[in-house]
C-alpha cells in the first residue's frame, strides 16, 4: 500500500520566506492605542462668559417686552430703553459721575476704618486668650444690634455731615471681618503649630509663617462680605440728609416719582458692588495660589 504526498499549495505562505526581522517586528510592535475622551469633553463647550451673560440678557428682553406691551407702565417701572437714555443724560451733565465719586469716597473711608478695626480686634482676640476674654464678648453683643438702628445716635453724636455716614459704613464692615479673621486664626491646624515649634520658630515666626497664611482665606471671605455690606450701609447712610452721592439722586427721584432715575442708581450700586467683588476674587486667585481648590465641572 503506497501513500502519495500531495504537493503543497502554491498559494500557501512559505514559512521559510518570513525573515527573522519580520517575525520580531510582528511580535514586538506595540498595539495602536486609542485615547479615551471623557463624555463631558466631547460635548460642545459654550464659553463661560456667554453662559453667565445669558440670564441677564433674557431678563432684559423680558423686561422690554413687558414694557412694550403695557404690562409694566412707566409709573411702575420704566423700560430698559428709557433707563439707558436717562443714564446717558445723567452722565452727559456730570451729575452721575459726581455722585459716584462722592459715594466711592464714603465707601473707601468706611471700608478702610472698618478693615483696620475689625482685623485688629480679630488679631487680639484670636492670638491671645486674654484678648478673647476682653474683646470677644463685647463684639458679639454689638454685632447683634442692627447698625441701621444706630443711625439716630450717630446723628446726635456726629451731626449730619460726612461723619455719621462713614461711621455707619465702618460699623457694617467691622463685624464680618472680625468674625471671619477670628475664625480663620482659630481654624489653623494645631499640628502645623506643633511642626513650626519643632522647627524652632519663635512666637512671631509662628504668627507670620503659619497662623496668618492659614487665616488668609477666611480674611478674604470676610472682605467680600464686608464689601457687600458696605454698599448696603451706603444706601442707608446717604438717606441721612445727604446733599450729594448716589443716594441723594435717589431721594430726589423719589420726590419726583422718577422710577427711571431710581433704577439707574440701583444699577450703579450693583455695578460698583460687582466690581469690588471682582477685585477681591482676583486677590484670592493671586494670594491663594498655594491652595488648589475644586472649581466645579
PDB file of C-alpha atoms in Angstrom:
ATOM      1  CA  UNK A   1       0.000   0.000   0.000  1.00  0.00           C
ATOM      2  CA  UNK A   2       1.555   3.214  -1.151  1.00  0.00           C
ATOM      3  CA  UNK A   3       0.886   6.628   0.269  1.00  0.00           C
ATOM      4  CA  UNK A   4       1.246   9.567  -2.057  1.00  0.00           C
ATOM      5  CA  UNK A   5       2.054  13.019  -0.715  1.00  0.00           C
ATOM      6  CA  UNK A   6       0.319  15.852  -2.436  1.00  0.00           C
ATOM      7  CA  UNK A   7       2.499  18.861  -3.232  1.00  0.00           C
ATOM      8  CA  UNK A   8       1.928  21.861  -1.030  1.00  0.00           C
ATOM      9  CA  UNK A   9      -0.455  24.514  -2.215  1.00  0.00           C
ATOM     10  CA  UNK A  10       1.442  27.236  -4.018  1.00  0.00           C
ATOM     11  CA  UNK A  11      -0.851  29.868  -2.582  1.00  0.00           C
ATOM     12  CA  UNK A  12       0.060  28.959   0.973  1.00  0.00           C
ATOM     13  CA  UNK A  13       2.637  31.068   2.719  1.00  0.00           C
ATOM     14  CA  UNK A  14       6.067  29.558   2.910  1.00  0.00           C
ATOM     15  CA  UNK A  15       7.391  29.848   6.428  1.00  0.00           C
ATOM     16  CA  UNK A  16      10.903  29.965   5.149  1.00  0.00           C
ATOM     17  CA  UNK A  17      10.177  33.197   3.298  1.00  0.00           C
ATOM     18  CA  UNK A  18       9.492  35.054   6.539  1.00  0.00           C
ATOM     19  CA  UNK A  19      12.637  36.674   7.787  1.00  0.00           C
ATOM     20  CA  UNK A  20      13.569  36.955  11.447  1.00  0.00           C
ATOM     21  CA  UNK A  21      13.225  40.741  11.344  1.00  0.00           C
ATOM     22  CA  UNK A  22       9.624  40.443  10.187  1.00  0.00           C
ATOM     23  CA  UNK A  23       8.862  37.990  12.946  1.00  0.00           C
ATOM     24  CA  UNK A  24      10.415  40.265  15.538  1.00  0.00           C
ATOM     25  CA  UNK A  25       8.534  43.280  14.202  1.00  0.00           C
ATOM     26  CA  UNK A  26       5.292  41.357  14.288  1.00  0.00           C
ATOM     27  CA  UNK A  27       5.930  40.077  17.787  1.00  0.00           C
ATOM     28  CA  UNK A  28       7.152  43.276  19.454  1.00  0.00           C
ATOM     29  CA  UNK A  29       5.182  46.027  17.682  1.00  0.00           C
ATOM     30  CA  UNK A  30       3.006  47.862  20.214  1.00  0.00           C
ATOM     31  CA  UNK A  31      -0.725  47.924  19.611  1.00  0.00           C
ATOM     32  CA  UNK A  32      -2.352  51.103  18.422  1.00  0.00           C
ATOM     33  CA  UNK A  33      -3.743  52.959  21.423  1.00  0.00           C
ATOM     34  CA  UNK A  34      -6.896  54.995  21.043  1.00  0.00           C
ATOM     35  CA  UNK A  35      -7.134  57.849  23.549  1.00  0.00           C
ATOM     36  CA  UNK A  36     -10.262  57.815  25.663  1.00  0.00           C
ATOM     37  CA  UNK A  37     -12.058  61.143  25.727  1.00  0.00           C
ATOM     38  CA  UNK A  38     -14.473  61.782  28.630  1.00  0.00           C
ATOM     39  CA  UNK A  39     -18.099  62.290  27.703  1.00  0.00           C
ATOM     40  CA  UNK A  40     -18.002  65.763  29.258  1.00  0.00           C
ATOM     41  CA  UNK A  41     -15.156  66.742  26.891  1.00  0.00           C
ATOM     42  CA  UNK A  42     -16.979  65.503  23.800  1.00  0.00           C
ATOM     43  CA  UNK A  43     -19.854  67.882  24.426  1.00  0.00           C
ATOM     44  CA  UNK A  44     -19.819  71.204  22.683  1.00  0.00           C
ATOM     45  CA  UNK A  45     -18.382  73.726  25.096  1.00  0.00           C
ATOM     46  CA  UNK A  46     -20.079  77.099  25.397  1.00  0.00           C
ATOM     47  CA  UNK A  47     -17.836  79.932  26.585  1.00  0.00           C
ATOM     48  CA  UNK A  48     -18.393  80.626  30.253  1.00  0.00           C
ATOM     49  CA  UNK A  49     -18.825  84.379  29.753  1.00  0.00           C
ATOM     50  CA  UNK A  50     -21.638  83.631  27.310  1.00  0.00           C
ATOM     51  CA  UNK A  51     -23.395  81.337  29.780  1.00  0.00           C
ATOM     52  CA  UNK A  52     -23.091  83.914  32.551  1.00  0.00           C
ATOM     53  CA  UNK A  53     -24.484  86.650  30.314  1.00  0.00           C
ATOM     54  CA  UNK A  54     -27.480  84.599  29.183  1.00  0.00           C
ATOM     55  CA  UNK A  55     -29.532  85.173  32.339  1.00  0.00           C
ATOM     56  CA  UNK A  56     -29.245  88.996  32.437  1.00  0.00           C
ATOM     57  CA  UNK A  57     -29.873  89.265  28.677  1.00  0.00           C
ATOM     58  CA  UNK A  58     -33.025  87.150  28.902  1.00  0.00           C
ATOM     59  CA  UNK A  59     -34.195  89.241  31.854  1.00  0.00           C
ATOM     60  CA  UNK A  60     -33.678  92.454  29.864  1.00  0.00           C
ATOM     61  CA  UNK A  61     -35.578  91.034  26.891  1.00  0.00           C
ATOM     62  CA  UNK A  62     -38.494  90.014  29.126  1.00  0.00           C
ATOM     63  CA  UNK A  63     -38.450  93.422  30.798  1.00  0.00           C
ATOM     64  CA  UNK A  64     -38.535  95.220  27.452  1.00  0.00           C
ATOM     65  CA  UNK A  65     -41.380  93.019  26.193  1.00  0.00           C
ATOM     66  CA  UNK A  66     -43.468  93.670  29.300  1.00  0.00           C
ATOM     67  CA  UNK A  67     -42.867  97.409  28.962  1.00  0.00           C
ATOM     68  CA  UNK A  68     -43.677  97.416  25.233  1.00  0.00           C
ATOM     69  CA  UNK A  69     -46.922  95.517  25.740  1.00  0.00           C
ATOM     70  CA  UNK A  70     -48.056  97.836  28.546  1.00  0.00           C
ATOM     71  CA  UNK A  71     -47.922  95.250  31.316  1.00  0.00           C
ATOM     72  CA  UNK A  72     -45.293  97.394  33.045  1.00  0.00           C
ATOM     73  CA  UNK A  73     -46.242 101.039  32.831  1.00  0.00           C
ATOM     74  CA  UNK A  74     -43.736 103.867  33.156  1.00  0.00           C
ATOM     75  CA  UNK A  75     -45.224 104.847  36.531  1.00  0.00           C
ATOM     76  CA  UNK A  76     -44.431 101.396  37.914  1.00  0.00           C
ATOM     77  CA  UNK A  77     -41.104 100.689  36.195  1.00  0.00           C
ATOM     78  CA  UNK A  78     -39.501 102.438  33.249  1.00  0.00           C
ATOM     79  CA  UNK A  79     -38.415 100.429  30.215  1.00  0.00           C
ATOM     80  CA  UNK A  80     -34.749  99.474  29.645  1.00  0.00           C
ATOM     81  CA  UNK A  81     -34.566 101.839  26.690  1.00  0.00           C
ATOM     82  CA  UNK A  82     -35.805 104.751  28.779  1.00  0.00           C
ATOM     83  CA  UNK A  83     -33.374 103.883  31.576  1.00  0.00           C
ATOM     84  CA  UNK A  84     -30.458 103.794  29.137  1.00  0.00           C
ATOM     85  CA  UNK A  85     -31.451 107.217  27.814  1.00  0.00           C
ATOM     86  CA  UNK A  86     -31.699 108.678  31.341  1.00  0.00           C
ATOM     87  CA  UNK A  87     -28.326 107.183  32.273  1.00  0.00           C
ATOM     88  CA  UNK A  88     -26.781 108.769  29.197  1.00  0.00           C
ATOM     89  CA  UNK A  89     -28.271 112.151  30.135  1.00  0.00           C
ATOM     90  CA  UNK A  90     -27.021 111.902  33.727  1.00  0.00           C
ATOM     91  CA  UNK A  91     -23.524 111.039  32.524  1.00  0.00           C
ATOM     92  CA  UNK A  92     -23.579 113.853  29.966  1.00  0.00           C
ATOM     93  CA  UNK A  93     -24.424 116.559  32.508  1.00  0.00           C
ATOM     94  CA  UNK A  94     -21.914 115.142  35.033  1.00  0.00           C
ATOM     95  CA  UNK A  95     -24.366 114.529  37.869  1.00  0.00           C
ATOM     96  CA  UNK A  96     -23.987 110.748  37.863  1.00  0.00           C
ATOM     97  CA  UNK A  97     -20.182 110.897  37.683  1.00  0.00           C
ATOM     98  CA  UNK A  98     -20.021 113.352  40.590  1.00  0.00           C
ATOM     99  CA  UNK A  99     -22.418 111.226  42.653  1.00  0.00           C
ATOM    100  CA  UNK A 100     -20.369 108.075  42.011  1.00  0.00           C
ATOM    101  CA  UNK A 101     -17.172 109.835  43.062  1.00  0.00           C
ATOM    102  CA  UNK A 102     -18.722 111.005  46.336  1.00  0.00           C
ATOM    103  CA  UNK A 103     -20.174 107.585  47.135  1.00  0.00           C
ATOM    104  CA  UNK A 104     -16.882 105.847  46.361  1.00  0.00           C
ATOM    105  CA  UNK A 105     -15.055 108.179  48.735  1.00  0.00           C
ATOM    106  CA  UNK A 106     -17.502 107.365  51.530  1.00  0.00           C
ATOM    107  CA  UNK A 107     -17.229 103.619  50.951  1.00  0.00           C
ATOM    108  CA  UNK A 108     -13.432 103.771  50.753  1.00  0.00           C
ATOM    109  CA  UNK A 109     -13.189 105.688  54.037  1.00  0.00           C
ATOM    110  CA  UNK A 110     -15.620 103.383  55.850  1.00  0.00           C
ATOM    111  CA  UNK A 111     -14.001 100.262  54.402  1.00  0.00           C
ATOM    112  CA  UNK A 112     -10.513 101.363  55.440  1.00  0.00           C
ATOM    113  CA  UNK A 113     -11.594 102.162  59.004  1.00  0.00           C
ATOM    114  CA  UNK A 114     -13.724  99.028  59.315  1.00  0.00           C
ATOM    115  CA  UNK A 115     -10.934  96.813  57.972  1.00  0.00           C
ATOM    116  CA  UNK A 116      -8.434  98.261  60.420  1.00  0.00           C
ATOM    117  CA  UNK A 117     -10.773  97.945  63.414  1.00  0.00           C
ATOM    118  CA  UNK A 118     -12.180  94.506  62.545  1.00  0.00           C
ATOM    119  CA  UNK A 119      -8.829  92.955  61.677  1.00  0.00           C
ATOM    120  CA  UNK A 120      -7.133  94.465  64.721  1.00  0.00           C
ATOM    121  CA  UNK A 121      -9.783  93.180  67.110  1.00  0.00           C
ATOM    122  CA  UNK A 122      -9.709  89.747  65.472  1.00  0.00           C
ATOM    123  CA  UNK A 123      -5.926  89.518  65.844  1.00  0.00           C
ATOM    124  CA  UNK A 124      -6.079  90.473  69.503  1.00  0.00           C
ATOM    125  CA  UNK A 125      -8.937  88.084  70.199  1.00  0.00           C
ATOM    126  CA  UNK A 126      -7.642  85.230  68.041  1.00  0.00           C
ATOM    127  CA  UNK A 127      -3.994  85.213  69.046  1.00  0.00           C
ATOM    128  CA  UNK A 128      -4.345  85.800  72.793  1.00  0.00           C
ATOM    129  CA  UNK A 129      -6.706  84.153  75.248  1.00  0.00           C
ATOM    130  CA  UNK A 130      -6.738  87.273  77.393  1.00  0.00           C
ATOM    131  CA  UNK A 131      -7.692  89.267  74.316  1.00  0.00           C
ATOM    132  CA  UNK A 132     -10.520  86.848  73.612  1.00  0.00           C
ATOM    133  CA  UNK A 133     -11.845  87.239  77.145  1.00  0.00           C
ATOM    134  CA  UNK A 134     -11.761  91.034  76.909  1.00  0.00           C
ATOM    135  CA  UNK A 135     -12.802  91.612  73.293  1.00  0.00           C
ATOM    136  CA  UNK A 136     -14.981  88.793  72.007  1.00  0.00           C
ATOM    137  CA  UNK A 137     -17.972  89.194  74.313  1.00  0.00           C
ATOM    138  CA  UNK A 138     -18.483  92.952  73.709  1.00  0.00           C
ATOM    139  CA  UNK A 139     -18.047  92.498  69.955  1.00  0.00           C
ATOM    140  CA  UNK A 140     -20.585  89.678  69.879  1.00  0.00           C
ATOM    141  CA  UNK A 141     -23.089  91.832  71.762  1.00  0.00           C
ATOM    142  CA  UNK A 142     -22.614  94.798  69.428  1.00  0.00           C
ATOM    143  CA  UNK A 143     -22.830  92.506  66.407  1.00  0.00           C
ATOM    144  CA  UNK A 144     -26.410  91.560  67.249  1.00  0.00           C
ATOM    145  CA  UNK A 145     -27.505  95.214  67.230  1.00  0.00           C
ATOM    146  CA  UNK A 146     -28.701  96.296  63.750  1.00  0.00           C
ATOM    147  CA  UNK A 147     -26.317  99.021  62.618  1.00  0.00           C
ATOM    148  CA  UNK A 148     -29.195 100.805  60.880  1.00  0.00           C
ATOM    149  CA  UNK A 149     -30.828 101.277  64.269  1.00  0.00           C
ATOM    150  CA  UNK A 150     -27.803 103.263  65.419  1.00  0.00           C
ATOM    151  CA  UNK A 151     -28.327 105.995  62.820  1.00  0.00           C
ATOM    152  CA  UNK A 152     -30.226 108.308  65.252  1.00  0.00           C
ATOM    153  CA  UNK A 153     -27.406 108.000  67.798  1.00  0.00           C
ATOM    154  CA  UNK A 154     -24.778 108.692  65.141  1.00  0.00           C
ATOM    155  CA  UNK A 155     -26.663 111.827  64.058  1.00  0.00           C
ATOM    156  CA  UNK A 156     -26.739 113.027  67.668  1.00  0.00           C
ATOM    157  CA  UNK A 157     -23.077 112.228  68.227  1.00  0.00           C
ATOM    158  CA  UNK A 158     -21.554 113.275  64.895  1.00  0.00           C
ATOM    159  CA  UNK A 159     -24.095 115.678  63.410  1.00  0.00           C
ATOM    160  CA  UNK A 160     -25.461 115.457  59.865  1.00  0.00           C
ATOM    161  CA  UNK A 161     -22.244 115.785  57.893  1.00  0.00           C
ATOM    162  CA  UNK A 162     -19.985 113.075  56.495  1.00  0.00           C
ATOM    163  CA  UNK A 163     -19.023 111.598  59.881  1.00  0.00           C
ATOM    164  CA  UNK A 164     -22.253 109.647  60.575  1.00  0.00           C
ATOM    165  CA  UNK A 165     -22.283 108.249  57.023  1.00  0.00           C
ATOM    166  CA  UNK A 166     -18.718 106.976  57.311  1.00  0.00           C
ATOM    167  CA  UNK A 167     -19.443 105.644  60.819  1.00  0.00           C
ATOM    168  CA  UNK A 168     -22.409 103.596  59.563  1.00  0.00           C
ATOM    169  CA  UNK A 169     -20.290 102.041  56.814  1.00  0.00           C
ATOM    170  CA  UNK A 170     -17.435 101.390  59.249  1.00  0.00           C
ATOM    171  CA  UNK A 171     -19.743  99.600  61.667  1.00  0.00           C
ATOM    172  CA  UNK A 172     -21.226  97.468  58.909  1.00  0.00           C
ATOM    173  CA  UNK A 173     -17.763  96.453  57.660  1.00  0.00           C
ATOM    174  CA  UNK A 174     -16.189  95.689  61.033  1.00  0.00           C
ATOM    175  CA  UNK A 175     -18.176  92.677  62.197  1.00  0.00           C
ATOM    176  CA  UNK A 176     -17.959  90.378  59.120  1.00  0.00           C
ATOM    177  CA  UNK A 177     -14.215  90.920  59.007  1.00  0.00           C
ATOM    178  CA  UNK A 178     -13.855  90.267  62.715  1.00  0.00           C
ATOM    179  CA  UNK A 179     -15.809  87.008  62.582  1.00  0.00           C
ATOM    180  CA  UNK A 180     -14.020  85.599  59.530  1.00  0.00           C
ATOM    181  CA  UNK A 181     -10.493  86.611  60.565  1.00  0.00           C
ATOM    182  CA  UNK A 182     -11.078  85.290  64.085  1.00  0.00           C
ATOM    183  CA  UNK A 183     -12.456  82.004  62.720  1.00  0.00           C
ATOM    184  CA  UNK A 184      -9.548  81.755  60.306  1.00  0.00           C
ATOM    185  CA  UNK A 185      -6.988  82.182  63.089  1.00  0.00           C
ATOM    186  CA  UNK A 186      -8.649  79.669  65.383  1.00  0.00           C
ATOM    187  CA  UNK A 187      -9.153  77.268  62.463  1.00  0.00           C
ATOM    188  CA  UNK A 188      -5.425  76.792  61.826  1.00  0.00           C
ATOM    189  CA  UNK A 189      -4.424  73.143  62.267  1.00  0.00           C
ATOM    190  CA  UNK A 190      -2.767  72.587  65.649  1.00  0.00           C
ATOM    191  CA  UNK A 191      -0.354  70.111  64.050  1.00  0.00           C
ATOM    192  CA  UNK A 192       1.026  72.918  61.894  1.00  0.00           C
ATOM    193  CA  UNK A 193       1.704  74.933  65.047  1.00  0.00           C
ATOM    194  CA  UNK A 194       3.496  71.948  66.599  1.00  0.00           C
ATOM    195  CA  UNK A 195       5.532  71.459  63.421  1.00  0.00           C
ATOM    196  CA  UNK A 196       6.553  75.116  63.450  1.00  0.00           C
ATOM    197  CA  UNK A 197       7.586  74.907  67.085  1.00  0.00           C
ATOM    198  CA  UNK A 198       9.617  71.774  66.412  1.00  0.00           C
ATOM    199  CA  UNK A 199      11.421  73.672  63.653  1.00  0.00           C
ATOM    200  CA  UNK A 200      12.379  76.369  66.134  1.00  0.00           C
ATOM    201  CA  UNK A 201      10.053  79.156  65.033  1.00  0.00           C
ATOM    202  CA  UNK A 202       9.506  81.914  67.563  1.00  0.00           C
ATOM    203  CA  UNK A 203       6.060  83.163  68.501  1.00  0.00           C
ATOM    204  CA  UNK A 204       6.235  85.905  65.909  1.00  0.00           C
ATOM    205  CA  UNK A 205       7.564  83.389  63.368  1.00  0.00           C
ATOM    206  CA  UNK A 206       4.580  81.126  64.016  1.00  0.00           C
ATOM    207  CA  UNK A 207       2.196  84.034  63.569  1.00  0.00           C
ATOM    208  CA  UNK A 208       3.898  85.217  60.397  1.00  0.00           C
ATOM    209  CA  UNK A 209       4.560  81.910  58.657  1.00  0.00           C
ATOM    210  CA  UNK A 210       1.767  79.659  59.956  1.00  0.00           C
ATOM    211  CA  UNK A 211      -1.159  81.493  61.535  1.00  0.00           C
ATOM    212  CA  UNK A 212      -1.592  84.443  59.175  1.00  0.00           C
ATOM    213  CA  UNK A 213      -1.293  82.401  55.942  1.00  0.00           C
ATOM    214  CA  UNK A 214      -3.762  79.894  57.375  1.00  0.00           C
ATOM    215  CA  UNK A 215      -6.209  82.677  58.254  1.00  0.00           C
ATOM    216  CA  UNK A 216      -5.868  84.440  54.887  1.00  0.00           C
ATOM    217  CA  UNK A 217      -8.702  82.521  53.118  1.00  0.00           C
ATOM    218  CA  UNK A 218     -11.112  83.428  55.900  1.00  0.00           C
ATOM    219  CA  UNK A 219      -9.949  87.043  55.861  1.00  0.00           C
ATOM    220  CA  UNK A 220     -10.597  87.360  52.119  1.00  0.00           C
ATOM    221  CA  UNK A 221     -14.030  85.782  52.535  1.00  0.00           C
ATOM    222  CA  UNK A 222     -14.783  88.306  55.269  1.00  0.00           C
ATOM    223  CA  UNK A 223     -13.613  91.097  52.989  1.00  0.00           C
ATOM    224  CA  UNK A 224     -16.090  90.003  50.326  1.00  0.00           C
ATOM    225  CA  UNK A 225     -18.914  90.011  52.876  1.00  0.00           C
ATOM    226  CA  UNK A 226     -17.790  93.381  54.183  1.00  0.00           C
ATOM    227  CA  UNK A 227     -17.801  94.932  50.725  1.00  0.00           C
ATOM    228  CA  UNK A 228     -21.367  93.785  50.141  1.00  0.00           C
ATOM    229  CA  UNK A 229     -22.484  95.209  53.494  1.00  0.00           C
ATOM    230  CA  UNK A 230     -20.546  98.421  52.799  1.00  0.00           C
ATOM    231  CA  UNK A 231     -22.720  99.165  49.755  1.00  0.00           C
ATOM    232  CA  UNK A 232     -25.832  98.239  51.712  1.00  0.00           C
ATOM    233  CA  UNK A 233     -24.812 100.572  54.530  1.00  0.00           C
ATOM    234  CA  UNK A 234     -24.100 103.304  51.977  1.00  0.00           C
ATOM    235  CA  UNK A 235     -27.705 103.166  50.781  1.00  0.00           C
ATOM    236  CA  UNK A 236     -28.930 103.857  54.319  1.00  0.00           C
ATOM    237  CA  UNK A 237     -26.189 106.368  55.067  1.00  0.00           C
ATOM    238  CA  UNK A 238     -26.949 108.509  52.027  1.00  0.00           C
ATOM    239  CA  UNK A 239     -30.578 108.806  53.071  1.00  0.00           C
ATOM    240  CA  UNK A 240     -29.450 110.855  56.089  1.00  0.00           C
ATOM    241  CA  UNK A 241     -29.614 114.473  54.995  1.00  0.00           C
ATOM    242  CA  UNK A 242     -27.256 113.901  52.067  1.00  0.00           C
ATOM    243  CA  UNK A 243     -26.650 116.652  49.534  1.00  0.00           C
ATOM    244  CA  UNK A 244     -24.504 114.562  47.181  1.00  0.00           C
ATOM    245  CA  UNK A 245     -23.942 110.946  46.220  1.00  0.00           C
ATOM    246  CA  UNK A 246     -25.995 108.242  44.556  1.00  0.00           C
ATOM    247  CA  UNK A 247     -28.396 108.116  47.491  1.00  0.00           C
ATOM    248  CA  UNK A 248     -29.055 111.835  47.110  1.00  0.00           C
ATOM    249  CA  UNK A 249     -30.055 111.257  43.471  1.00  0.00           C
ATOM    250  CA  UNK A 250     -32.409 108.502  44.600  1.00  0.00           C
ATOM    251  CA  UNK A 251     -34.051 110.752  47.198  1.00  0.00           C
ATOM    252  CA  UNK A 252     -34.613 113.445  44.601  1.00  0.00           C
ATOM    253  CA  UNK A 253     -36.002 110.896  42.141  1.00  0.00           C
ATOM    254  CA  UNK A 254     -38.357 109.550  44.806  1.00  0.00           C
ATOM    255  CA  UNK A 255     -39.739 113.038  45.470  1.00  0.00           C
ATOM    256  CA  UNK A 256     -40.480 113.500  41.743  1.00  0.00           C
ATOM    257  CA  UNK A 257     -41.653 109.897  41.153  1.00  0.00           C
ATOM    258  CA  UNK A 258     -38.808 109.259  38.678  1.00  0.00           C
ATOM    259  CA  UNK A 259     -38.562 105.464  38.600  1.00  0.00           C
ATOM    260  CA  UNK A 260     -36.085 105.654  35.724  1.00  0.00           C
ATOM    261  CA  UNK A 261     -33.541 107.624  37.789  1.00  0.00           C
ATOM    262  CA  UNK A 262     -34.060 105.296  40.775  1.00  0.00           C
ATOM    263  CA  UNK A 263     -33.342 102.232  38.627  1.00  0.00           C
ATOM    264  CA  UNK A 264     -30.237 103.902  37.169  1.00  0.00           C
ATOM    265  CA  UNK A 265     -28.930 104.487  40.704  1.00  0.00           C
ATOM    266  CA  UNK A 266     -29.682 100.888  41.686  1.00  0.00           C
ATOM    267  CA  UNK A 267     -27.826  99.631  38.611  1.00  0.00           C
ATOM    268  CA  UNK A 268     -24.852 101.803  39.563  1.00  0.00           C
ATOM    269  CA  UNK A 269     -24.893 100.342  43.082  1.00  0.00           C
ATOM    270  CA  UNK A 270     -24.969  96.824  41.622  1.00  0.00           C
ATOM    271  CA  UNK A 271     -22.191  97.569  39.145  1.00  0.00           C
ATOM    272  CA  UNK A 272     -19.905  99.034  41.805  1.00  0.00           C
ATOM    273  CA  UNK A 273     -20.609  96.081  44.097  1.00  0.00           C
ATOM    274  CA  UNK A 274     -19.783  93.571  41.344  1.00  0.00           C
ATOM    275  CA  UNK A 275     -16.603  95.473  40.500  1.00  0.00           C
ATOM    276  CA  UNK A 276     -15.474  95.405  44.129  1.00  0.00           C
ATOM    277  CA  UNK A 277     -16.265  91.683  44.384  1.00  0.00           C
ATOM    278  CA  UNK A 278     -14.299  91.022  41.187  1.00  0.00           C
ATOM    279  CA  UNK A 279     -11.272  92.803  42.660  1.00  0.00           C
ATOM    280  CA  UNK A 280     -11.400  90.691  45.832  1.00  0.00           C
ATOM    281  CA  UNK A 281     -11.807  87.461  43.851  1.00  0.00           C
ATOM    282  CA  UNK A 282      -8.789  88.413  41.767  1.00  0.00           C
ATOM    283  CA  UNK A 283      -6.852  88.930  45.003  1.00  0.00           C
ATOM    284  CA  UNK A 284      -7.952  85.474  46.143  1.00  0.00           C
ATOM    285  CA  UNK A 285      -6.610  83.869  42.973  1.00  0.00           C
ATOM    286  CA  UNK A 286      -3.351  85.800  43.346  1.00  0.00           C
ATOM    287  CA  UNK A 287      -2.739  85.278  47.061  1.00  0.00           C
ATOM    288  CA  UNK A 288      -4.097  81.735  47.415  1.00  0.00           C
ATOM    289  CA  UNK A 289      -2.230  80.051  44.582  1.00  0.00           C
ATOM    290  CA  UNK A 290      -0.714  77.691  47.139  1.00  0.00           C
ATOM    291  CA  UNK A 291      -4.162  76.264  47.939  1.00  0.00           C
ATOM    292  CA  UNK A 292      -5.670  74.368  44.978  1.00  0.00           C
ATOM    293  CA  UNK A 293      -9.422  74.038  45.325  1.00  0.00           C
ATOM    294  CA  UNK A 294     -12.285  72.447  43.426  1.00  0.00           C
ATOM    295  CA  UNK A 295     -13.640  74.861  40.804  1.00  0.00           C
ATOM    296  CA  UNK A 296     -16.585  72.846  39.511  1.00  0.00           C
ATOM    297  CA  UNK A 297     -17.143  70.867  36.322  1.00  0.00           C
TER     298      UNK A 297
END
